[in-house]
Coordinates of C-alpha atoms and ligand atoms in Angstrom, one line a residue:
M1 CA 12.5 -19.9 -17.1
T2 CA 9.6 -17.4 -17.3
T3 CA 9.8 -14.3 -15.1
P4 CA 7.4 -14.5 -12.2
R5 CA 4.7 -11.8 -12.2
Y6 CA 3.2 -9.7 -9.5
Y7 CA 0.2 -7.5 -9.7
V8 CA -0.6 -5.1 -6.8
T9 CA -3.3 -2.5 -6.6
T10 CA -4.3 0.4 -4.3
P11 CA -8.0 1.3 -4.0
I12 CA -8.9 4.0 -6.5
Y13 CA -9.5 7.2 -4.5
Y14 CA -12.7 9.2 -4.6
V15 CA -12.0 12.6 -6.1
N16 CA -14.4 14.4 -3.8
A17 CA -11.7 15.6 -1.4
Q18 CA -8.0 16.3 -1.1
P19 CA -5.6 13.4 -0.5
H20 CA -5.0 12.6 3.2
I21 CA -2.8 10.3 5.2
G22 CA -5.1 7.3 4.5
H23 CA -4.5 7.6 0.8
A24 CA -0.8 8.1 1.3
Y25 CA -0.6 5.1 3.6
T26 CA -2.1 2.5 1.2
T27 CA -0.2 3.8 -1.7
L28 CA 3.1 3.7 0.2
A29 CA 2.5 0.2 1.4
C30 CA 1.9 -0.9 -2.1
D31 CA 4.9 0.9 -3.4
M32 CA 7.1 -0.9 -0.8
L33 CA 5.7 -4.2 -1.9
A34 CA 6.0 -3.4 -5.6
R35 CA 9.7 -2.3 -5.2
F36 CA 10.5 -5.3 -3.1
K37 CA 9.1 -7.7 -5.8
R38 CA 10.8 -5.8 -8.6
L39 CA 14.2 -6.0 -6.8
D40 CA 13.4 -9.7 -6.3
G41 CA 13.2 -10.3 -10.0
F42 CA 9.4 -10.2 -10.5
D43 CA 7.7 -8.6 -13.5
V44 CA 5.5 -6.2 -11.4
K45 CA 2.5 -4.2 -12.3
F46 CA 1.6 -1.6 -9.6
L47 CA -1.7 0.2 -10.2
T48 CA -3.3 3.2 -8.5
G49 CA -5.8 5.8 -9.7
T50 CA -9.0 7.6 -9.0
D51 CA -12.7 6.7 -8.6
E52 CA -14.5 9.5 -10.4
H53 CA -18.2 8.6 -10.8
G54 CA -21.1 8.4 -8.3
Q55 CA -23.2 10.6 -6.2
K56 CA -20.5 11.7 -3.8
V57 CA -18.3 13.1 -6.6
A58 CA -21.3 14.6 -8.5
T59 CA -22.4 16.4 -5.3
S60 CA -18.9 17.7 -4.6
A61 CA -18.6 19.0 -8.2
R62 CA -22.0 20.7 -7.8
A63 CA -20.8 22.3 -4.6
A64 CA -17.7 23.5 -6.3
G65 CA -19.9 25.0 -9.1
I66 CA -18.2 23.2 -12.0
D67 CA -19.1 20.4 -14.2
P68 CA -18.1 16.9 -12.9
Q69 CA -15.6 16.2 -15.7
R70 CA -13.6 19.4 -15.1
F71 CA -13.9 18.8 -11.4
T72 CA -12.6 15.3 -11.6
D73 CA -9.8 16.3 -13.9
R74 CA -8.6 18.8 -11.3
V75 CA -8.9 16.6 -8.2
S76 CA -7.5 13.5 -9.9
R77 CA -4.4 15.6 -10.7
N78 CA -3.8 16.0 -7.0
F79 CA -3.7 12.3 -6.5
R80 CA -1.4 11.8 -9.4
D81 CA 0.9 14.5 -8.1
L82 CA 0.9 13.0 -4.6
A83 CA 2.0 9.6 -6.0
E84 CA 4.8 11.4 -7.8
F85 CA 5.8 13.4 -4.7
M86 CA 5.9 10.2 -2.7
A87 CA 8.3 8.7 -5.3
C88 CA 5.7 6.0 -6.0
S89 CA 6.7 3.5 -8.7
N90 CA 3.2 2.9 -10.0
D91 CA 3.2 1.6 -13.6
D92 CA -0.2 3.0 -14.4
F93 CA -2.7 5.5 -13.1
I94 CA -6.3 4.7 -13.9
R95 CA -9.2 7.1 -14.0
T96 CA -12.7 5.7 -14.2
T97 CA -13.7 8.4 -16.6
E98 CA -11.4 7.1 -19.3
A99 CA -12.7 5.4 -22.4
R100 CA -10.9 2.2 -21.7
H101 CA -12.7 1.9 -18.4
K102 CA -16.2 2.5 -19.9
T103 CA -15.6 -0.3 -22.4
S104 CA -14.4 -2.6 -19.7
V105 CA -17.4 -1.9 -17.3
Q106 CA -19.9 -2.3 -20.1
A107 CA -18.3 -5.6 -21.2
L108 CA -18.3 -6.9 -17.7
W109 CA -22.0 -5.9 -17.4
A110 CA -22.8 -7.8 -20.6
R111 CA -21.1 -10.9 -19.2
L112 CA -23.2 -10.7 -16.1
V113 CA -26.4 -10.3 -18.1
D114 CA -25.4 -13.3 -20.3
A115 CA -24.8 -15.4 -17.2
G116 CA -28.3 -14.6 -16.0
D117 CA -27.0 -12.8 -12.9
I118 CA -28.6 -9.5 -13.5
Y119 CA -32.3 -8.7 -13.5
L120 CA -34.4 -5.5 -13.5
G121 CA -36.4 -4.7 -10.3
A122 CA -37.0 -1.8 -8.0
Y123 CA -35.0 -0.7 -5.0
A124 CA -36.6 0.6 -1.9
G125 CA -34.2 1.1 0.9
W126 CA -31.4 3.1 2.5
Y127 CA -28.4 4.6 0.8
A128 CA -25.4 6.4 2.3
T129 CA -23.8 8.7 -0.3
R130 CA -20.6 9.0 1.8
D131 CA -20.0 5.3 1.6
E132 CA -21.8 4.9 -1.7
A133 CA -23.4 1.9 -0.1
F134 CA -26.9 0.4 0.5
Y135 CA -27.7 -0.6 4.0
T136 CA -30.4 -2.8 5.6
E137 CA -32.5 -1.6 8.5
S138 CA -30.4 -3.8 10.9
E139 CA -27.2 -2.0 9.9
L140 CA -28.5 1.4 11.0
E141 CA -28.8 3.2 14.2
K142 CA -31.1 6.0 15.1
R143 CA -29.8 9.4 16.2
P144 CA -31.4 11.5 18.8
D145 CA -32.8 13.8 16.1
G146 CA -34.6 10.9 14.5
T147 CA -32.3 10.5 11.5
Y148 CA -30.5 7.3 10.7
V149 CA -26.8 6.6 10.2
A150 CA -24.9 3.4 9.2
K151 CA -23.5 1.7 12.4
A152 CA -20.3 0.7 10.7
S153 CA -19.3 4.1 9.4
G154 CA -21.5 6.7 11.0
A155 CA -22.5 7.9 7.5
E156 CA -25.9 9.5 7.0
V157 CA -28.4 7.5 5.0
E158 CA -31.4 8.5 3.0
W159 CA -34.4 6.6 1.8
V160 CA -34.3 5.7 -1.9
E161 CA -37.0 4.3 -4.2
E162 CA -36.2 3.8 -7.8
P163 CA -36.1 1.2 -10.6
S164 CA -32.8 -0.7 -10.4
Y165 CA -31.0 -3.6 -11.9
F166 CA -30.0 -6.2 -9.3
F167 CA -27.1 -8.6 -9.2
R168 CA -28.1 -12.1 -7.9
L169 CA -25.7 -11.9 -4.9
S170 CA -27.9 -14.2 -2.9
A171 CA -27.2 -17.0 -5.2
W172 CA -23.5 -16.7 -4.6
Q173 CA -23.4 -17.4 -0.8
D174 CA -22.4 -21.0 -1.0
R175 CA -19.9 -20.5 -3.8
L176 CA -18.3 -17.6 -1.9
L177 CA -18.0 -19.7 1.3
A178 CA -16.5 -22.5 -0.7
F179 CA -14.1 -20.1 -2.3
Y180 CA -12.9 -18.7 1.1
E181 CA -12.6 -22.3 2.4
A182 CA -10.4 -23.3 -0.6
N183 CA -8.3 -20.1 -0.4
P184 CA -7.6 -19.6 3.3
D185 CA -5.3 -16.7 2.7
F186 CA -7.6 -14.9 0.3
I187 CA -8.5 -12.4 3.0
L188 CA -5.8 -11.2 5.4
P189 CA -5.4 -10.5 8.3
K190 CA -7.2 -13.6 9.7
T191 CA -9.5 -11.6 12.0
R192 CA -10.8 -9.7 9.0
R193 CA -11.3 -12.9 7.1
N194 CA -13.4 -14.3 10.0
E195 CA -15.6 -11.2 9.9
V196 CA -16.3 -11.5 6.2
V197 CA -17.0 -15.3 6.5
S198 CA -19.6 -14.6 9.2
F199 CA -21.1 -11.8 7.2
V200 CA -21.6 -14.1 4.2
Q201 CA -22.8 -17.0 6.4
G202 CA -25.5 -14.6 7.7
G203 CA -27.0 -14.6 4.2
L204 CA -26.7 -12.3 1.3
Q205 CA -29.3 -10.2 -0.4
D206 CA -29.3 -9.3 -4.1
L207 CA -27.4 -6.1 -4.7
S208 CA -28.7 -3.1 -6.4
V209 CA -26.2 -2.4 -9.2
S210 CA -27.7 0.6 -11.1
R211 CA -29.0 4.1 -10.2
T212 CA -31.5 6.2 -12.0
A213 CA -31.3 9.2 -9.6
L214 CA -28.0 10.4 -11.1
D215 CA -26.4 10.5 -14.5
W216 CA -22.8 10.9 -13.5
G217 CA -21.6 7.4 -14.3
I218 CA -21.3 4.8 -17.0
S219 CA -24.6 4.0 -18.7
V220 CA -26.1 0.5 -18.4
P221 CA -25.7 -1.1 -21.9
G222 CA -29.1 -0.9 -23.6
D223 CA -30.8 1.2 -20.9
D224 CA -29.7 4.8 -20.8
A225 CA -32.0 5.6 -17.9
H226 CA -29.6 3.8 -15.6
V227 CA -25.9 4.3 -14.7
V228 CA -23.9 1.5 -13.3
Y229 CA -23.6 1.5 -9.5
V230 CA -20.3 3.2 -8.6
W231 CA -18.8 0.2 -6.8
L232 CA -19.4 -2.1 -9.7
D233 CA -17.8 0.6 -11.9
A234 CA -14.9 1.2 -9.5
L235 CA -14.0 -2.4 -8.8
T236 CA -13.7 -3.1 -12.5
N237 CA -10.7 -0.8 -12.7
Y238 CA -8.5 -3.6 -11.6
I239 CA -9.2 -5.5 -14.8
T240 CA -9.5 -2.5 -17.1
A241 CA -5.9 -1.7 -16.3
V242 CA -4.8 -5.1 -17.6
G243 CA -6.7 -4.6 -20.8
F244 CA -10.1 -6.2 -20.2
P245 CA -12.3 -7.0 -22.2
D246 CA -9.2 -8.3 -24.0
T247 CA -8.3 -11.3 -22.0
D248 CA -5.0 -12.0 -23.8
G249 CA -2.0 -9.6 -23.5
D250 CA -1.7 -8.0 -20.1
Y251 CA -4.8 -9.7 -18.7
A252 CA -3.2 -13.1 -19.3
R253 CA 0.1 -11.8 -18.0
Y254 CA -1.1 -10.2 -14.7
W255 CA -4.6 -11.4 -13.8
P256 CA -5.5 -12.6 -11.2
A257 CA -4.0 -9.8 -9.2
D258 CA -1.8 -10.9 -6.3
V259 CA -3.0 -8.3 -3.8
H260 CA -5.7 -5.7 -3.7
M261 CA -4.6 -3.5 -0.8
V262 CA -7.6 -1.8 0.9
G263 CA -8.6 -0.1 4.1
K264 CA -10.7 -2.2 6.5
D265 CA -13.8 0.0 5.7
I266 CA -13.9 -1.2 2.1
L267 CA -13.1 -4.8 2.6
R268 CA -16.7 -6.1 2.1
F269 CA -16.8 -4.6 -1.4
H270 CA -13.5 -6.3 -2.3
A271 CA -13.9 -9.6 -0.6
V272 CA -17.6 -10.3 -1.2
Y273 CA -19.0 -8.4 -4.1
W274 CA -15.9 -8.4 -6.3
P275 CA -15.2 -12.1 -6.3
A276 CA -18.9 -12.8 -6.9
F277 CA -19.0 -10.4 -9.9
L278 CA -15.9 -12.0 -11.3
M279 CA -17.0 -15.6 -10.8
A280 CA -20.4 -14.8 -12.3
A281 CA -18.7 -13.3 -15.3
G282 CA -16.5 -16.4 -15.7
L283 CA -13.4 -14.6 -14.6
R284 CA -10.9 -15.5 -11.9
P285 CA -11.1 -13.7 -8.5
P286 CA -7.9 -11.9 -7.2
R287 CA -5.6 -14.0 -5.1
R288 CA -5.7 -11.8 -2.1
V289 CA -7.4 -8.8 -0.5
F290 CA -5.5 -7.3 2.4
A291 CA -7.3 -5.0 4.8
H292 CA -5.1 -2.5 6.6
G293 CA -6.1 -0.5 9.7
W294 CA -6.8 3.2 10.2
W295 CA -4.6 6.0 11.6
T296 CA -5.7 8.3 14.3
N297 CA -4.0 11.6 14.9
E298 CA -2.5 12.1 18.4
S299 CA -5.1 9.5 19.6
Q300 CA -8.0 11.3 17.9
K301 CA -10.2 9.9 15.1
I302 CA -9.3 11.8 12.0
S303 CA -12.1 13.8 10.5
K304 CA -12.7 16.8 8.4
S305 CA -15.1 18.2 11.0
L306 CA -12.5 17.9 13.7
G307 CA -10.0 19.7 11.4
N308 CA -7.3 17.2 12.2
T309 CA -6.7 15.6 8.9
I310 CA -3.1 15.0 8.1
D311 CA -1.8 16.4 4.8
P312 CA 0.7 13.9 3.4
I313 CA 2.6 16.6 1.6
K314 CA 3.1 18.7 4.7
L315 CA 4.1 15.6 6.6
I316 CA 6.8 14.8 4.1
E317 CA 8.0 18.4 4.0
T318 CA 8.3 18.3 7.8
Y319 CA 10.0 15.0 8.4
G320 CA 11.3 13.8 5.0
L321 CA 10.0 11.3 2.5
D322 CA 11.9 8.2 3.5
Q323 CA 11.3 9.0 7.2
V324 CA 7.6 9.1 6.6
R325 CA 7.7 6.0 4.5
Y326 CA 9.6 4.2 7.2
F327 CA 7.5 5.4 10.1
L328 CA 4.2 4.5 8.5
L329 CA 5.3 1.0 7.7
R330 CA 7.3 0.3 10.9
E331 CA 5.2 1.9 13.6
V332 CA 2.2 -0.4 13.6
P333 CA 1.8 -4.1 12.7
F334 CA 0.3 -3.8 9.2
G335 CA -3.4 -4.6 9.5
N336 CA -3.8 -3.0 12.9
D337 CA -4.9 0.6 13.6
G338 CA -2.2 3.0 14.4
D339 CA -1.7 6.4 16.1
F340 CA 0.2 9.1 14.4
S341 CA 2.0 11.4 16.8
H342 CA 4.9 13.8 16.4
A343 CA 6.7 12.2 19.4
A344 CA 6.4 8.7 17.9
M345 CA 7.7 10.0 14.5
V346 CA 10.7 11.8 16.1
H347 CA 11.4 8.7 18.1
R348 CA 11.6 6.5 15.0
I349 CA 13.7 9.1 13.1
N350 CA 16.2 9.7 15.8
G351 CA 16.2 6.2 17.3
D352 CA 15.9 3.7 14.5
L353 CA 17.2 5.8 11.6
A354 CA 19.7 8.3 12.9
N355 CA 21.1 6.3 15.8
D356 CA 20.8 2.7 14.8
F357 CA 21.3 2.7 11.0
G358 CA 22.7 6.1 10.3
N359 CA 25.4 6.0 12.9
L360 CA 26.4 2.5 12.0
A361 CA 27.0 3.6 8.4
Q362 CA 28.7 6.8 9.4
R363 CA 31.1 5.2 11.9
V364 CA 32.1 2.4 9.6
L365 CA 32.5 4.5 6.5
S366 CA 34.5 7.2 8.3
M367 CA 36.8 4.7 9.9
I368 CA 37.4 3.2 6.4
H369 CA 38.0 6.6 5.0
K370 CA 40.5 7.6 7.7
N371 CA 42.3 4.3 8.2
C372 CA 42.0 2.3 4.9
D373 CA 43.2 4.8 2.3
K374 CA 39.6 5.6 1.3
M375 CA 39.2 2.1 -0.1
V376 CA 37.3 -1.1 0.7
P377 CA 39.8 -2.8 3.0
S378 CA 41.2 -6.2 2.3
P379 CA 39.9 -8.8 4.7
G380 CA 42.0 -11.5 6.3
A381 CA 40.9 -14.8 7.8
M382 CA 37.3 -14.7 9.2
T383 CA 36.4 -15.5 12.7
E384 CA 33.2 -17.1 13.9
D385 CA 31.9 -13.6 15.0
D386 CA 32.6 -12.2 11.5
R387 CA 30.8 -15.1 9.8
A388 CA 27.8 -14.9 12.2
L389 CA 27.2 -11.3 11.2
L390 CA 27.7 -12.0 7.5
D391 CA 25.3 -14.9 7.7
A392 CA 22.7 -12.8 9.5
A393 CA 22.9 -10.3 6.7
A394 CA 22.8 -12.9 4.0
G395 CA 19.7 -14.5 5.6
A396 CA 17.8 -11.3 5.9
K397 CA 16.3 -11.2 2.4
A398 CA 14.6 -14.6 2.8
R399 CA 13.1 -13.6 6.2
M400 CA 12.0 -10.3 4.9
G401 CA 10.5 -11.9 1.8
A402 CA 8.4 -14.3 3.8
A403 CA 7.0 -11.4 5.8
I404 CA 6.4 -9.3 2.7
D405 CA 4.5 -12.2 1.1
V406 CA 1.9 -12.0 3.9
Q407 CA 2.0 -8.1 3.9
A408 CA 3.7 -8.1 7.4
F409 CA 5.7 -5.0 6.4
H410 CA 6.5 -4.1 10.1
E411 CA 8.0 -7.6 10.5
A412 CA 10.1 -7.3 7.4
L413 CA 11.6 -4.1 8.8
E414 CA 12.1 -5.8 12.1
H415 CA 14.2 -8.5 10.3
L416 CA 16.3 -5.7 8.7
W417 CA 16.8 -4.0 12.1
N418 CA 17.9 -7.2 13.7
V419 CA 20.8 -7.1 11.4
V420 CA 21.4 -3.4 12.1
R421 CA 21.4 -4.2 15.8
A422 CA 23.7 -7.2 15.3
A423 CA 26.1 -5.0 13.4
N424 CA 26.1 -2.3 16.1
A425 CA 26.8 -5.0 18.7
Y426 CA 29.6 -6.4 16.6
V427 CA 31.2 -3.0 16.2
D428 CA 31.2 -2.5 20.0
R429 CA 32.6 -6.0 20.6
Q430 CA 35.3 -5.8 17.9
A431 CA 36.2 -2.2 18.7
P432 CA 38.0 -1.6 15.4
W433 CA 39.2 1.8 16.6
A434 CA 41.3 0.0 19.2
L435 CA 42.6 -2.5 16.7
R436 CA 44.0 0.3 14.6
K437 CA 47.2 0.3 16.7
T438 CA 47.2 -3.2 18.0
D439 CA 46.2 -5.3 15.0
P440 CA 45.6 -3.3 11.8
D441 CA 45.0 -6.4 9.7
R442 CA 42.3 -7.5 12.0
M443 CA 40.8 -3.9 11.9
R444 CA 40.7 -4.2 8.1
T445 CA 38.8 -7.5 8.4
V446 CA 36.3 -6.1 10.8
L447 CA 35.7 -3.0 8.7
Y448 CA 35.3 -5.2 5.6
V449 CA 32.7 -7.4 7.3
L450 CA 30.9 -4.2 8.4
A451 CA 31.0 -2.6 4.9
E452 CA 29.7 -5.8 3.3
T453 CA 26.9 -6.0 5.9
L454 CA 26.0 -2.4 5.1
R455 CA 25.8 -3.3 1.4
H456 CA 23.2 -5.9 2.3
L457 CA 21.3 -3.6 4.6
A458 CA 21.2 -0.8 2.0
I459 CA 20.1 -3.1 -0.8
L460 CA 17.3 -4.5 1.4
A461 CA 16.3 -1.0 2.6
Q462 CA 15.6 0.2 -0.9
P463 CA 11.9 -0.7 -1.1
V464 CA 11.1 1.3 2.0
M465 CA 13.6 4.2 1.7
P466 CA 14.6 4.3 -1.9
D467 CA 16.5 7.6 -1.7
S468 CA 18.4 7.1 1.5
A469 CA 19.3 3.5 0.7
G470 CA 20.4 4.6 -2.8
R471 CA 22.7 7.2 -1.3
M472 CA 24.2 4.6 1.1
L473 CA 24.9 2.4 -1.9
D474 CA 26.6 5.4 -3.6
L475 CA 28.8 5.7 -0.5
L476 CA 29.7 2.1 -0.9
A477 CA 30.4 2.5 -4.6
V478 CA 27.9 -0.1 -5.5
A479 CA 27.1 0.3 -9.2
E480 CA 23.5 1.1 -10.2
D481 CA 23.1 -2.2 -12.0
S482 CA 24.3 -4.2 -9.0
R483 CA 21.6 -3.2 -6.5
D484 CA 18.9 -5.8 -7.0
F485 CA 18.4 -8.8 -4.7
A486 CA 20.2 -11.2 -7.1
C487 CA 23.4 -9.2 -6.1
L488 CA 23.1 -10.2 -2.5
D489 CA 25.3 -13.2 -3.2
A490 CA 28.9 -13.6 -2.4
G491 CA 29.8 -13.2 -6.1
H492 CA 28.8 -9.5 -5.7
A493 CA 30.5 -8.9 -2.4
L494 CA 32.5 -5.6 -2.1
C495 CA 35.9 -5.9 -3.7
A496 CA 38.9 -4.9 -1.7
G497 CA 40.6 -1.9 -3.1
L498 CA 37.4 -0.3 -4.5
P499 CA 37.8 3.5 -3.9
L500 CA 35.0 5.0 -1.8
P501 CA 33.7 8.5 -1.9
K502 CA 33.9 10.8 1.2
P503 CA 31.3 9.6 3.7
E504 CA 28.4 11.8 4.6
G505 CA 25.4 11.3 6.9
V506 CA 22.4 9.6 5.3
F507 CA 19.9 9.8 8.2
P508 CA 19.9 13.3 9.8
R509 CA 18.5 13.7 13.3
Y510 CA 15.2 15.5 13.6
V511 CA 15.6 18.7 15.7
D512 CA 12.4 20.6 16.7
P513 CA 12.6 24.0 15.1
E514 CA 11.9 25.6 18.5
A515 CA 14.8 23.7 20.1
E516 CA 17.0 24.9 17.3
D517 CA 16.0 28.6 17.8
A518 CA 16.6 28.3 21.6
Ligands
MSP601 N1 -13.3 4.9 -4.0 C1 -13.3 4.0 -3.0 C2 -12.4 2.8 -3.3 C3 -12.8 2.1 -4.5 S1 -11.7 0.8 -4.8 C4 -12.3 -0.1 -6.1 C5 -12.8 4.6 -1.7 N2 -12.1 5.8 -1.9 S2 -11.5 6.7 -0.7 O1 -10.9 7.8 -1.3 O2 -12.5 6.9 0.3 O3 -10.4 5.7 -0.2 C6 -10.0 5.8 0.9 C7 -9.0 4.8 1.3 O4 -8.2 5.4 2.3 C8 -9.6 3.5 1.9 O5 -8.8 2.4 1.7 C9 -9.7 3.9 3.4 O6 -9.6 2.7 4.2 C10 -8.4 4.7 3.5 N3 -8.5 5.6 4.7 C11 -9.3 6.6 4.9 N4 -9.0 7.2 6.1 C12 -8.0 6.5 6.7 C13 -7.3 6.6 7.8 N5 -7.5 7.5 8.8 N6 -6.2 5.8 8.0 C14 -5.9 4.8 7.0 N7 -6.6 4.7 6.0 C15 -7.7 5.4 5.8 O7 -13.1 4.1 -0.6

């Protein structure tokens, strides 16, 4: 049997600014997905990286007073460090200034030219550097001072007139619509899919795919006066990283990608332009583009000018890495917008993590430590209540997997917490502390059922909270090589008599520093 493969990507981030919560969010969501699939036996490729060409980056480099290459080297490093700091399990980190990428973009360009989908013309229209996007008049709104901004993003636009190569996007309308029709889950969530379909139904204009006004980019093959439009350059990263233009090797192994994870603001580039470029080049489009929502900060739109950006490193230093990972993926249905607030974060940390999951583990493990000779107890005959809890634990992986496959991460965590809650209710019902005197055999069975349930919970919690779940598995003496999902079967159940280390808390409560001082 061949190992199933899974290829997941984050957007590549512009190196014009410091990493913020938006970057951390997408990367963490992909990391959770990649870890889940690896534990589930998939051969996973998880890609992230930086988008280093284009006007926006060139302008930031100029403002910083250094040449663009040195500037991008410096800022790209911050993104790589952040991925490491967040314990991301990415298999590759791509930079669009790398030689492998230049080769790939120029090869894709050549294919588009050969297909007759690129022609030379002249562009006269609006351009927003912030979005690196061209806009039509109808997509703009006039501000009181007479300048125009893009309705969708609020980005300022400027009038541009220059020679330009165009991609015949207009010729792809019907084929794109047929593609969406044949692949109903290509764009998720559904509401986003509907928006894209109506946009394409509204008609497509040919797309300007080169710029002459700047030189910070990849030259158009055979015409040095032009650099490739930064979005065509950037999107190509997803195939560069699997070895394109070589279409054997990793390309054959991983392409088409299973999911491109993106924010809702960059969906159109991924769901309209990208599949059109690929199909025109005779390559397969990705299997899915998932658009997630945006975070606000204490109900306010996050913006540099408001000074309320959230630094992911500070966030993690304040609340803990696994806590932040859990919060971001649990707090809002993935795909919706969400509001970050200190109160909501503390509520999740102290409620879901410390009280529900942490206390469960702590109670069970300390009772075992005190009353079962510090060993996994030996179970007797099982009751219906015991079996119900074990069955709920055993069924969680399939339920989580189904949610993960449609990127419903919040739902996957809800399935996990249903088992946590069921286990807590079971402890209260069975009251093992009372059984200690009245029926010690029964107490051992109850504690065994709980320990085995904890083993399932900890294995399944690894994708979202790798460190805490790993520590819980240490406390259950589960060997490093027995922690993947294949070990969720009865054959790997905890063995009676297995010595357990001294229990310690895995999910600390968050206490406000002021409250502590008081
Ligand atoms: N370079 C392009 C992507 C090219 S992919 C081929 C780009 N870069 S970016 O640095 O601007 O990426 C930002 C990512 O962060 C986008 O997916 C965007 O949706 C996301 N977010 C930016 N602000 C955000 C929030 N406040 N909340 C959540 N995500 C947000 O676009």
